[in-house]
Amino acid sequence: MRKRMWISVALLLIVPGLILTVSCAKKAAESEPAAVEATPTPAPQPEATQPEQAAKQEQPEQSAIQAEELKAQQEARAKEAARNLFINEDIYFAFDSAALSEVAQQVLRSKADWLQENPDVTVTIEGHCDERGTAAYNLALGERRAQSAKAFLVNMGIDPARLNTISYGEERPVDPGHNEEAWAKNRRVHFTID
Amino acid sequence: MKIHSRTLISLLVVTSLFVAIPRSARGQFDYIDISNPFLRKVPMAIPVFKSLSGSGGERPLALKMTRGITHYLEFTSYFTILDSGSYLFDPERSGITAIDINFGNWTVIGAEMLITGGVKLSGQIMELELRLFDTFKQKLIIGKRYRGPVEDQDRMIRRFCGEVILSLTGKRGFFNSRLAFVSNGTGHKEIYVCRFDGKEVHRLTYYKSISMLPDWSSDSRHLAYVSYRNGRPQIFIHRLAGGHVRSLTKPGLQITPAWRPGRAELAATLSLGGDQEIYLLTAAGKTIKRLTNSRGIDVDPTWSPDGKKVAFVSKRSGNPQIYIKDIATGRVTRLTYHGRYNTQPSWSPNGDLIAYSSMEQGQINIYVSDIEGNNPVRLTSDQGDNEAPTWSPDGSLIAFSSTRTGKSRIFVMTRYGTDQRQLIALDGEQSDPSWSPNTMQ
C-alpha cells in the first residue's frame, strides 16, 4: 500500500518535471550550452504552415487583433485603475493610535499584491493625524502610523528598501473640518509613488 | 544682526546716581513677592519726563520715553499705571528729585510708586535720568543716569525697567528677551522673531515649506527648529547673526529640539528609521547619548534650568504623559497622572514649576504643576484650544497659542493665569511660541 503511494507520488513529481524540462530547454541552454545539441526544438514545424492558414482566415484574424487590442486596452485600464486605487485608497486609524484595524490590514494586503505585481516601483508611506492633540506629538504619531503600515507590508514580503516613510503630523489634513467626520478622514496613512 | 554690529555700547554710560536702599537680606523683596498668587497690582504714577535744558527736541523725546516705560512696566502685569489726568502735580514745572517732590501729592491719588525722569539732549547725544520712589516711605528705591546716542533710547528705558523689576522682585525681568514663533500668513509655516511684547516682528525663514517648533539656545544666538525644506522633518540650527543654517544628518524623523541650558547641546527626538527616542546631541549633531529607552513615542523634551534633568512626553503608559529623567542617575519619575493627554512640558526658569498642555473633552488647556506633580493648576479654560506654553526668562509670564478668537494666535498671561491678552496680530495663524533668555542688548 505504502509503496504504491510512494510510486504514484514519485510519478506525480516526475511527469510534470519532464514537461518542465522540455519547456525550459531554451532557458537551460543559457547556462549549459551542451544541452542545446542534445535537445532538438520542435517549434519550427507548425510555423511553416502558418502563412497559408493566415491567408485563408484573414477576417477572423483581424477581429482577433481587434479583440487583442481591446483586451490590451482593458488590461491597461485595469492596471491604471489598480494604480489609482493604490494611491487613492488610504488606511484609517483610531484617535491616538497607530494600530492597524481589520479593514486597514485588508487594504494593505491589496497594496502588497500591487507592489508584488509592480516590482520596480518604490513608494512613500505618509502618516497623518487629525488636528486634535499637539503638533510635535502628532509628528511622532504620524511616523508610527507610517511605520505600522510599512512593517505590515514588509511582513507580506515587500522589500523594505522600496518603502519610504514620512510623517506630516497634523500639518496636511485632507478635510479642513473641525468635527469627528473630518478627523476620521485625516487620521490616515496615504501612499504616493516615488 | 543690528545689535551685534553696534559699537555704541561703550557710549551708553550707566551711572548709579544715588545709593539705593540697602537690601536687608538677599532674596527678600518687600514690594512684589512673585510667589504670591493673590498678587495685588501696585499703583504707580509715571508723569511725563522733564525736559532738562528746555531745547525743542527734548519734549517729544521725553513724551515718547514716558510712554515707552509705561508700556513696558504695564506689560509686566505687576503695576496699575495711574491715569495721568488724575495727577495733581506736574514735575515739568518743578524738580524730579526727592527734595523737590511732595510725596503727599502722589499718595493722595493712590500712587504707591512714582517714576520721574529728566531728558537732556546735546546734539545726537542724550542724557536720561530716571528715578523710582516709594511714595509712602518717601524714599528713593533706584536712581540711574544713562548717556548715549538718541537711537539707543529704547535700550536705555528697557535697561531701567529691568532695574525696576530687579529692585522690586529680585529677578532680572524680560526686557531684553524675544519670542520666536510660527506663522503661516504667506501660505507656508515660517519662523518669525519679535520683541518680548510682540513688537518688531521679523521673518527669519523663507523656505516655503513647513517650518515649526523653534527653540532658543541659552545665549540667544542660535535657534533650533524643525523644517521640511529638504522634504522630510529635519532639525536645523540657525545662527541669527549672519543667518548660517545647518541641518542634522540623522536618518528618519528629527523633531522637538531643546537646547540644554548653558551648553552647546540639544535634546531632540530622533527615530533613525526605527523607534522614536530622545537623544542628547552636540550642536554639530553628534550623538552624546540616548536619554530614553522605551518602545513608543518619546517626544517634547524640556530642560531644568540647571541642565541636570529633562522632562519629556512618553506614551509608555498607553497615552501621552509627562515624565522627568535625572541625567546623572538615569532615574525616571512620572509627573502627570490627571487626564489622558498631557504634552508640551515647559520647565520654568526658576526650576520649581512645569507648564504643560492637557487635553480633556476635546479641549486643550494650559496647566502648571510643581516638579513633584502635585497641585496641577489650570490656567486657561473654556476659550478654544490653549497650547505650547513658554516661560518668560524671569518666570513671571507664560506665552502660549490660543484659538479663542477663531484662528490660532499668540497670547501671554501671568504664571497665575491672570491678564491674558493677545500678543501678536499678523495674517494667517500663529503657533509654537518660544521665549528667549533675557540676553538681547
mmCIF file of N, CA and C in Angstrom, chain A residues 79-184:
data_model
loop_
_atom_site.group_PDB
_atom_site.id
_atom_site.type_symbol
_atom_site.label_atom_id
_atom_site.label_comp_id
_atom_site.label_asym_id
_atom_site.label_seq_id
_atom_site.Cartn_x
_atom_site.Cartn_y
_atom_site.Cartn_z
ATOM 1 N N LYS A 79 -4.953 48.156 -15.127
ATOM 2 C CA LYS A 79 -3.673 48.470 -14.481
ATOM 3 C C LYS A 79 -3.704 49.873 -13.888
ATOM 4 N N GLU A 80 -4.224 50.787 -14.719
ATOM 5 C CA GLU A 80 -4.344 52.187 -14.292
ATOM 6 C C GLU A 80 -5.246 52.281 -13.060
ATOM 7 N N ALA A 81 -6.356 51.542 -13.128
ATOM 8 C CA ALA A 81 -7.305 51.565 -12.017
ATOM 9 C C ALA A 81 -6.644 51.025 -10.745
ATOM 10 N N ALA A 82 -5.858 49.959 -10.931
ATOM 11 C CA ALA A 82 -5.192 49.351 -9.776
ATOM 12 C C ALA A 82 -4.186 50.334 -9.169
ATOM 13 N N ARG A 83 -3.515 51.033 -10.083
ATOM 14 C CA ARG A 83 -2.524 52.018 -9.635
ATOM 15 C C ARG A 83 -3.220 53.168 -8.885
ATOM 16 N N ASN A 84 -4.336 53.638 -9.475
ATOM 17 C CA ASN A 84 -5.079 54.714 -8.821
ATOM 18 C C ASN A 84 -5.626 54.291 -7.461
ATOM 19 N N LEU A 85 -6.111 53.047 -7.439
ATOM 20 C CA LEU A 85 -6.628 52.534 -6.165
ATOM 21 C C LEU A 85 -5.506 52.501 -5.135
ATOM 22 N N PHE A 86 -4.336 52.093 -5.596
ATOM 23 C CA PHE A 86 -3.181 52.020 -4.693
ATOM 24 C C PHE A 86 -2.887 53.393 -4.088
ATOM 25 N N ILE A 87 -2.965 54.417 -4.955
ATOM 26 C CA ILE A 87 -2.648 55.772 -4.478
ATOM 27 C C ILE A 87 -3.791 56.355 -3.649
ATOM 28 N N ASN A 88 -5.017 56.096 -4.121
ATOM 29 C CA ASN A 88 -6.145 56.827 -3.531
ATOM 30 C C ASN A 88 -6.767 56.178 -2.304
ATOM 31 N N GLU A 89 -6.501 54.903 -2.125
ATOM 32 C CA GLU A 89 -7.148 54.236 -1.003
ATOM 33 C C GLU A 89 -6.276 54.372 0.248
ATOM 34 N N ASP A 90 -6.697 55.241 1.161
ATOM 35 C CA ASP A 90 -5.948 55.443 2.405
ATOM 36 C C ASP A 90 -6.369 54.407 3.437
ATOM 37 N N ILE A 91 -5.533 54.247 4.444
ATOM 38 C CA ILE A 91 -5.964 53.434 5.586
ATOM 39 C C ILE A 91 -6.145 54.366 6.780
ATOM 40 N N TYR A 92 -7.090 54.011 7.643
ATOM 41 C CA TYR A 92 -7.512 54.925 8.709
ATOM 42 C C TYR A 92 -7.253 54.353 10.102
ATOM 43 N N PHE A 93 -7.133 55.275 11.058
ATOM 44 C CA PHE A 93 -6.735 54.896 12.417
ATOM 45 C C PHE A 93 -7.681 55.490 13.451
ATOM 46 N N ALA A 94 -7.665 54.876 14.629
ATOM 47 C CA ALA A 94 -8.406 55.440 15.764
ATOM 48 C C ALA A 94 -7.583 56.580 16.354
ATOM 49 N N PHE A 95 -8.206 57.427 17.160
ATOM 50 C CA PHE A 95 -7.525 58.555 17.789
ATOM 51 C C PHE A 95 -6.348 58.068 18.646
ATOM 52 N N ASP A 96 -5.228 58.758 18.534
ATOM 53 C CA ASP A 96 -4.013 58.462 19.299
ATOM 54 C C ASP A 96 -3.569 57.006 19.158
ATOM 55 N N SER A 97 -3.785 56.425 17.975
ATOM 56 C CA SER A 97 -3.429 55.025 17.772
ATOM 57 C C SER A 97 -2.730 54.844 16.432
ATOM 58 N N ALA A 98 -1.760 53.925 16.424
ATOM 59 C CA ALA A 98 -1.111 53.539 15.175
ATOM 60 C C ALA A 98 -1.400 52.073 14.870
ATOM 61 N N ALA A 99 -2.388 51.492 15.575
ATOM 62 C CA ALA A 99 -2.727 50.074 15.384
ATOM 63 C C ALA A 99 -3.523 49.913 14.087
ATOM 64 N N LEU A 100 -3.260 48.789 13.385
ATOM 65 C CA LEU A 100 -3.930 48.544 12.101
ATOM 66 C C LEU A 100 -5.225 47.783 12.340
ATOM 67 N N SER A 101 -6.336 48.374 11.925
ATOM 68 C CA SER A 101 -7.626 47.704 12.066
ATOM 69 C C SER A 101 -7.720 46.571 11.042
ATOM 70 N N GLU A 102 -8.775 45.723 11.161
ATOM 71 C CA GLU A 102 -9.016 44.654 10.191
ATOM 72 C C GLU A 102 -9.109 45.216 8.769
ATOM 73 N N VAL A 103 -9.873 46.307 8.656
ATOM 74 C CA VAL A 103 -10.067 46.929 7.340
ATOM 75 C C VAL A 103 -8.721 47.437 6.805
ATOM 76 N N ALA A 104 -7.967 48.088 7.676
ATOM 77 C CA ALA A 104 -6.673 48.613 7.251
ATOM 78 C C ALA A 104 -5.774 47.477 6.764
ATOM 79 N N GLN A 105 -5.831 46.333 7.465
ATOM 80 C CA GLN A 105 -4.991 45.199 7.064
ATOM 81 C C GLN A 105 -5.418 44.651 5.695
ATOM 82 N N GLN A 106 -6.739 44.625 5.455
ATOM 83 C CA GLN A 106 -7.231 44.174 4.139
ATOM 84 C C GLN A 106 -6.704 45.082 3.035
ATOM 85 N N VAL A 107 -6.815 46.372 3.275
ATOM 86 C CA VAL A 107 -6.357 47.330 2.266
ATOM 87 C C VAL A 107 -4.848 47.157 2.046
ATOM 88 N N LEU A 108 -4.122 46.961 3.129
ATOM 89 C CA LEU A 108 -2.670 46.802 2.995
ATOM 90 C C LEU A 108 -2.317 45.515 2.240
ATOM 91 N N ARG A 109 -3.139 44.444 2.409
ATOM 92 C CA ARG A 109 -2.890 43.211 1.650
ATOM 93 C C ARG A 109 -3.016 43.474 0.158
ATOM 94 N N SER A 110 -4.035 44.243 -0.217
ATOM 95 C CA SER A 110 -4.189 44.530 -1.655
ATOM 96 C C SER A 110 -3.052 45.437 -2.133
ATOM 97 N N LYS A 111 -2.561 46.302 -1.234
ATOM 98 C CA LYS A 111 -1.413 47.130 -1.610
ATOM 99 C C LYS A 111 -0.161 46.266 -1.787
ATOM 100 N N ALA A 112 -0.039 45.256 -0.930
ATOM 101 C CA ALA A 112 1.098 44.331 -1.051
ATOM 102 C C ALA A 112 1.030 43.598 -2.387
ATOM 103 N N ASP A 113 -0.194 43.163 -2.769
ATOM 104 C CA ASP A 113 -0.355 42.484 -4.067
ATOM 105 C C ASP A 113 0.097 43.394 -5.198
ATOM 106 N N TRP A 114 -0.347 44.622 -5.134
ATOM 107 C CA TRP A 114 0.003 45.559 -6.210
ATOM 108 C C TRP A 114 1.518 45.775 -6.246
ATOM 109 N N LEU A 115 2.112 45.878 -5.078
ATOM 110 C CA LEU A 115 3.573 46.076 -5.036
ATOM 111 C C LEU A 115 4.306 44.850 -5.589
ATOM 112 N N GLN A 116 3.743 43.634 -5.333
ATOM 113 C CA GLN A 116 4.342 42.418 -5.897
ATOM 114 C C GLN A 116 4.264 42.445 -7.420
ATOM 115 N N GLU A 117 3.113 42.939 -7.937
ATOM 116 C CA GLU A 117 2.918 42.968 -9.390
ATOM 117 C C GLU A 117 3.716 44.080 -10.063
ATOM 118 N N ASN A 118 4.147 45.039 -9.288
ATOM 119 C CA ASN A 118 4.904 46.171 -9.834
ATOM 120 C C ASN A 118 6.246 46.309 -9.108
ATOM 121 N N PRO A 119 7.109 45.335 -9.382
ATOM 122 C CA PRO A 119 8.319 45.223 -8.550
ATOM 123 C C PRO A 119 9.311 46.369 -8.711
ATOM 124 N N ASP A 120 9.139 47.193 -9.749
ATOM 125 C CA ASP A 120 10.106 48.283 -9.951
ATOM 126 C C ASP A 120 9.735 49.553 -9.197
ATOM 127 N N VAL A 121 8.541 49.543 -8.610
ATOM 128 C CA VAL A 121 8.031 50.774 -8.003
ATOM 129 C C VAL A 121 8.512 50.912 -6.562
ATOM 130 N N THR A 122 8.966 52.118 -6.210
ATOM 131 C CA THR A 122 9.165 52.418 -4.787
ATOM 132 C C THR A 122 8.117 53.459 -4.390
ATOM 133 N N VAL A 123 7.708 53.393 -3.142
ATOM 134 C CA VAL A 123 6.614 54.254 -2.691
ATOM 135 C C VAL A 123 6.995 54.987 -1.401
ATOM 136 N N THR A 124 6.263 56.068 -1.130
ATOM 137 C CA THR A 124 6.401 56.761 0.152
ATOM 138 C C THR A 124 5.106 56.604 0.923
ATOM 139 N N ILE A 125 5.248 56.191 2.169
ATOM 140 C CA ILE A 125 4.086 56.000 3.039
ATOM 141 C C ILE A 125 4.013 57.212 3.960
ATOM 142 N N GLU A 126 2.943 57.996 3.791
ATOM 143 C CA GLU A 126 2.776 59.215 4.593
ATOM 144 C C GLU A 126 1.865 58.948 5.784
ATOM 145 N N GLY A 127 2.329 59.313 6.981
ATOM 146 C CA GLY A 127 1.490 59.201 8.176
ATOM 147 C C GLY A 127 0.906 60.554 8.534
ATOM 148 N N HIS A 128 -0.411 60.583 8.774
ATOM 149 C CA HIS A 128 -1.091 61.849 9.096
ATOM 150 C C HIS A 128 -1.944 61.697 10.355
ATOM 151 N N CYS A 129 -2.241 62.844 10.967
ATOM 152 C CA CYS A 129 -3.070 62.868 12.173
ATOM 153 C C CYS A 129 -4.187 63.884 12.004
ATOM 154 N N ASP A 130 -5.176 63.803 12.901
ATOM 155 C CA ASP A 130 -6.188 64.858 12.909
ATOM 156 C C ASP A 130 -5.648 66.049 13.705
ATOM 157 N N GLU A 131 -6.407 67.146 13.684
ATOM 158 C CA GLU A 131 -5.917 68.390 14.270
ATOM 159 C C GLU A 131 -5.887 68.356 15.794
ATOM 160 N N ARG A 132 -6.592 67.399 16.384
ATOM 161 C CA ARG A 132 -6.606 67.351 17.847
ATOM 162 C C ARG A 132 -5.244 66.887 18.328
ATOM 163 N N GLY A 133 -4.973 67.158 19.590
ATOM 164 C CA GLY A 133 -3.639 66.826 20.065
ATOM 165 C C GLY A 133 -2.679 67.925 19.684
ATOM 166 N N THR A 134 -1.415 67.726 19.993
ATOM 167 C CA THR A 134 -0.435 68.799 19.826
ATOM 168 C C THR A 134 0.572 68.447 18.734
ATOM 169 N N ALA A 135 1.186 69.491 18.187
ATOM 170 C CA ALA A 135 1.923 69.377 16.927
ATOM 171 C C ALA A 135 3.057 68.343 16.967
ATOM 172 N N ALA A 136 3.940 68.443 17.955
ATOM 173 C CA ALA A 136 5.106 67.560 17.970
ATOM 174 C C ALA A 136 4.698 66.106 18.214
ATOM 175 N N TYR A 137 3.772 65.921 19.162
ATOM 176 C CA TYR A 137 3.308 64.565 19.442
ATOM 177 C C TYR A 137 2.682 63.960 18.187
ATOM 178 N N ASN A 138 1.928 64.770 17.456
ATOM 179 C CA ASN A 138 1.297 64.269 16.237
ATOM 180 C C ASN A 138 2.326 63.946 15.145
ATOM 181 N N LEU A 139 3.439 64.683 15.119
ATOM 182 C CA LEU A 139 4.507 64.320 14.167
ATOM 183 C C LEU A 139 5.022 62.921 14.495
ATOM 184 N N ALA A 140 5.189 62.670 15.786
ATOM 185 C CA ALA A 140 5.673 61.350 16.210
ATOM 186 C C ALA A 140 4.631 60.271 15.913
ATOM 187 N N LEU A 141 3.363 60.573 16.220
ATOM 188 C CA LEU A 141 2.282 59.608 15.981
ATOM 189 C C LEU A 141 2.140 59.303 14.487
ATOM 190 N N GLY A 142 2.252 60.340 13.651
ATOM 191 C CA GLY A 142 2.161 60.144 12.201
ATOM 192 C C GLY A 142 3.247 59.207 11.698
ATOM 193 N N GLU A 143 4.437 59.361 12.277
ATOM 194 C CA GLU A 143 5.512 58.458 11.854
ATOM 195 C C GLU A 143 5.226 57.022 12.267
ATOM 196 N N ARG A 144 4.645 56.855 13.454
ATOM 197 C CA ARG A 144 4.334 55.491 13.918
ATOM 198 C C ARG A 144 3.263 54.855 13.024
ATOM 199 N N ARG A 145 2.325 55.651 12.564
ATOM 200 C CA ARG A 145 1.300 55.120 11.643
ATOM 201 C C ARG A 145 1.947 54.659 10.338
ATOM 202 N N ALA A 146 2.840 55.490 9.817
ATOM 203 C CA ALA A 146 3.522 55.109 8.574
ATOM 204 C C ALA A 146 4.368 53.852 8.796
ATOM 205 N N GLN A 147 5.007 53.788 9.968
ATOM 206 C CA GLN A 147 5.841 52.615 10.260
ATOM 207 C C GLN A 147 5.006 51.347 10.443
ATOM 208 N N SER A 148 3.812 51.487 11.031
ATOM 209 C CA SER A 148 2.915 50.326 11.174
ATOM 210 C C SER A 148 2.593 49.751 9.803
ATOM 211 N N ALA A 149 2.243 50.645 8.871
ATOM 212 C CA ALA A 149 1.890 50.202 7.516
ATOM 213 C C ALA A 149 3.096 49.551 6.838
ATOM 214 N N LYS A 150 4.267 50.174 7.030
ATOM 215 C CA LYS A 150 5.476 49.633 6.406
ATOM 216 C C LYS A 150 5.792 48.232 6.951
ATOM 217 N N ALA A 151 5.721 48.098 8.287
ATOM 218 C CA ALA A 151 6.042 46.804 8.903
ATOM 219 C C ALA A 151 5.111 45.708 8.380
ATOM 220 N N PHE A 152 3.833 46.050 8.203
ATOM 221 C CA PHE A 152 2.866 45.076 7.690
ATOM 222 C C PHE A 152 3.265 44.635 6.280
ATOM 223 N N LEU A 153 3.625 45.605 5.434
ATOM 224 C CA LEU A 153 3.993 45.275 4.046
ATOM 225 C C LEU A 153 5.285 44.467 3.997
ATOM 226 N N VAL A 154 6.222 44.780 4.882
ATOM 227 C CA VAL A 154 7.484 44.015 4.923
ATOM 228 C C VAL A 154 7.184 42.572 5.322
ATOM 229 N N ASN A 155 6.248 42.404 6.274
ATOM 230 C CA ASN A 155 5.835 41.051 6.658
ATOM 231 C C ASN A 155 5.179 40.308 5.509
ATOM 232 N N MET A 156 4.570 41.058 4.581
ATOM 233 C CA MET A 156 3.947 40.445 3.407
ATOM 234 C C MET A 156 4.983 40.195 2.313
ATOM 235 N N GLY A 157 6.237 40.448 2.589
ATOM 236 C CA GLY A 157 7.291 40.098 1.647
ATOM 237 C C GLY A 157 7.789 41.241 0.779
ATOM 238 N N ILE A 158 7.348 42.462 1.068
ATOM 239 C CA ILE A 158 7.828 43.593 0.262
ATOM 240 C C ILE A 158 9.194 44.041 0.796
ATOM 241 N N ASP A 159 10.100 44.310 -0.125
ATOM 242 C CA ASP A 159 11.442 44.744 0.232
ATOM 243 C C ASP A 159 11.360 46.107 0.941
ATOM 244 N N PRO A 160 11.869 46.211 2.178
ATOM 245 C CA PRO A 160 11.766 47.498 2.888
ATOM 246 C C PRO A 160 12.448 48.654 2.147
ATOM 247 N N ALA A 161 13.394 48.333 1.280
ATOM 248 C CA ALA A 161 14.073 49.394 0.523
ATOM 249 C C ALA A 161 13.125 50.098 -0.450
ATOM 250 N N ARG A 162 11.978 49.443 -0.744
ATOM 251 C CA ARG A 162 11.008 50.064 -1.653
ATOM 252 C C ARG A 162 10.003 50.933 -0.910
ATOM 253 N N LEU A 163 10.107 50.971 0.427
ATOM 254 C CA LEU A 163 9.076 51.642 1.227
ATOM 255 C C LEU A 163 9.688 52.763 2.063
ATOM 256 N N ASN A 164 9.532 53.995 1.610
ATOM 257 C CA ASN A 164 9.969 55.142 2.411
ATOM 258 C C ASN A 164 8.816 55.582 3.299
ATOM 259 N N THR A 165 9.160 56.179 4.452
ATOM 260 C CA THR A 165 8.091 56.709 5.312
ATOM 261 C C THR A 165 8.349 58.175 5.616
ATOM 262 N N ILE A 166 7.267 58.917 5.822
ATOM 263 C CA ILE A 166 7.374 60.312 6.263
ATOM 264 C C ILE A 166 6.132 60.634 7.087
ATOM 265 N N SER A 167 6.327 61.466 8.101
ATOM 266 C CA SER A 167 5.181 61.926 8.884
ATOM 267 C C SER A 167 4.896 63.382 8.575
ATOM 268 N N TYR A 168 3.624 63.688 8.396
ATOM 269 C CA TYR A 168 3.207 65.087 8.282
ATOM 270 C C TYR A 168 2.415 65.531 9.507
ATOM 271 N N GLY A 169 2.326 64.665 10.526
ATOM 272 C CA GLY A 169 1.597 65.066 11.730
ATOM 273 C C GLY A 169 0.220 65.583 11.380
ATOM 274 N N GLU A 170 -0.138 66.730 11.947
ATOM 275 C CA GLU A 170 -1.448 67.330 11.651
ATOM 276 C C GLU A 170 -1.333 68.435 10.612
ATOM 277 N N GLU A 171 -0.204 68.461 9.883
ATOM 278 C CA GLU A 171 0.085 69.603 9.011
ATOM 279 C C GLU A 171 -0.681 69.568 7.690
ATOM 280 N N ARG A 172 -1.109 68.393 7.245
ATOM 281 C CA ARG A 172 -1.760 68.315 5.934
ATOM 282 C C ARG A 172 -3.065 67.533 5.992
ATOM 283 N N PRO A 173 -4.100 68.124 6.577
ATOM 284 C CA PRO A 173 -5.388 67.423 6.622
ATOM 285 C C PRO A 173 -6.010 67.342 5.229
ATOM 286 N N VAL A 174 -6.738 66.243 4.922
ATOM 287 C CA VAL A 174 -7.492 66.199 3.659
ATOM 288 C C VAL A 174 -8.824 66.919 3.818
ATOM 289 N N ASP A 175 -9.332 66.896 5.035
ATOM 290 C CA ASP A 175 -10.610 67.566 5.302
ATOM 291 C C ASP A 175 -10.356 68.649 6.345
ATOM 292 N N PRO A 176 -10.600 69.914 5.993
ATOM 293 C CA PRO A 176 -10.299 71.001 6.929
ATOM 294 C C PRO A 176 -11.334 71.159 8.047
ATOM 295 N N GLY A 177 -12.351 70.321 8.071
ATOM 296 C CA GLY A 177 -13.432 70.454 9.059
ATOM 297 C C GLY A 177 -12.946 70.249 10.492
ATOM 298 N N HIS A 178 -13.783 70.693 11.421
ATOM 299 C CA HIS A 178 -13.457 70.542 12.841
ATOM 300 C C HIS A 178 -14.477 69.639 13.520
ATOM 301 N N ASN A 179 -14.723 68.482 12.913
ATOM 302 C CA ASN A 179 -15.684 67.550 13.512
ATOM 303 C C ASN A 179 -15.182 66.118 13.335
ATOM 304 N N GLU A 180 -15.871 65.193 13.990
ATOM 305 C CA GLU A 180 -15.378 63.811 14.011
ATOM 306 C C GLU A 180 -15.271 63.228 12.597
ATOM 307 N N GLU A 181 -16.179 63.625 11.726
ATOM 308 C CA GLU A 181 -16.155 63.115 10.348
ATOM 309 C C GLU A 181 -14.849 63.516 9.655
ATOM 310 N N ALA A 182 -14.482 64.791 9.817
ATOM 311 C CA ALA A 182 -13.236 65.287 9.226
ATOM 312 C C ALA A 182 -12.028 64.626 9.896
ATOM 313 N N TRP A 183 -12.067 64.556 11.229
ATOM 314 C CA TRP A 183 -10.926 63.979 11.955
ATOM 315 C C TRP A 183 -10.678 62.539 11.524
ATOM 316 N N ALA A 184 -11.793 61.774 11.353
ATOM 317 C CA ALA A 184 -11.648 60.363 10.981
ATOM 318 C C ALA A 184 -10.962 60.233 9.619
#
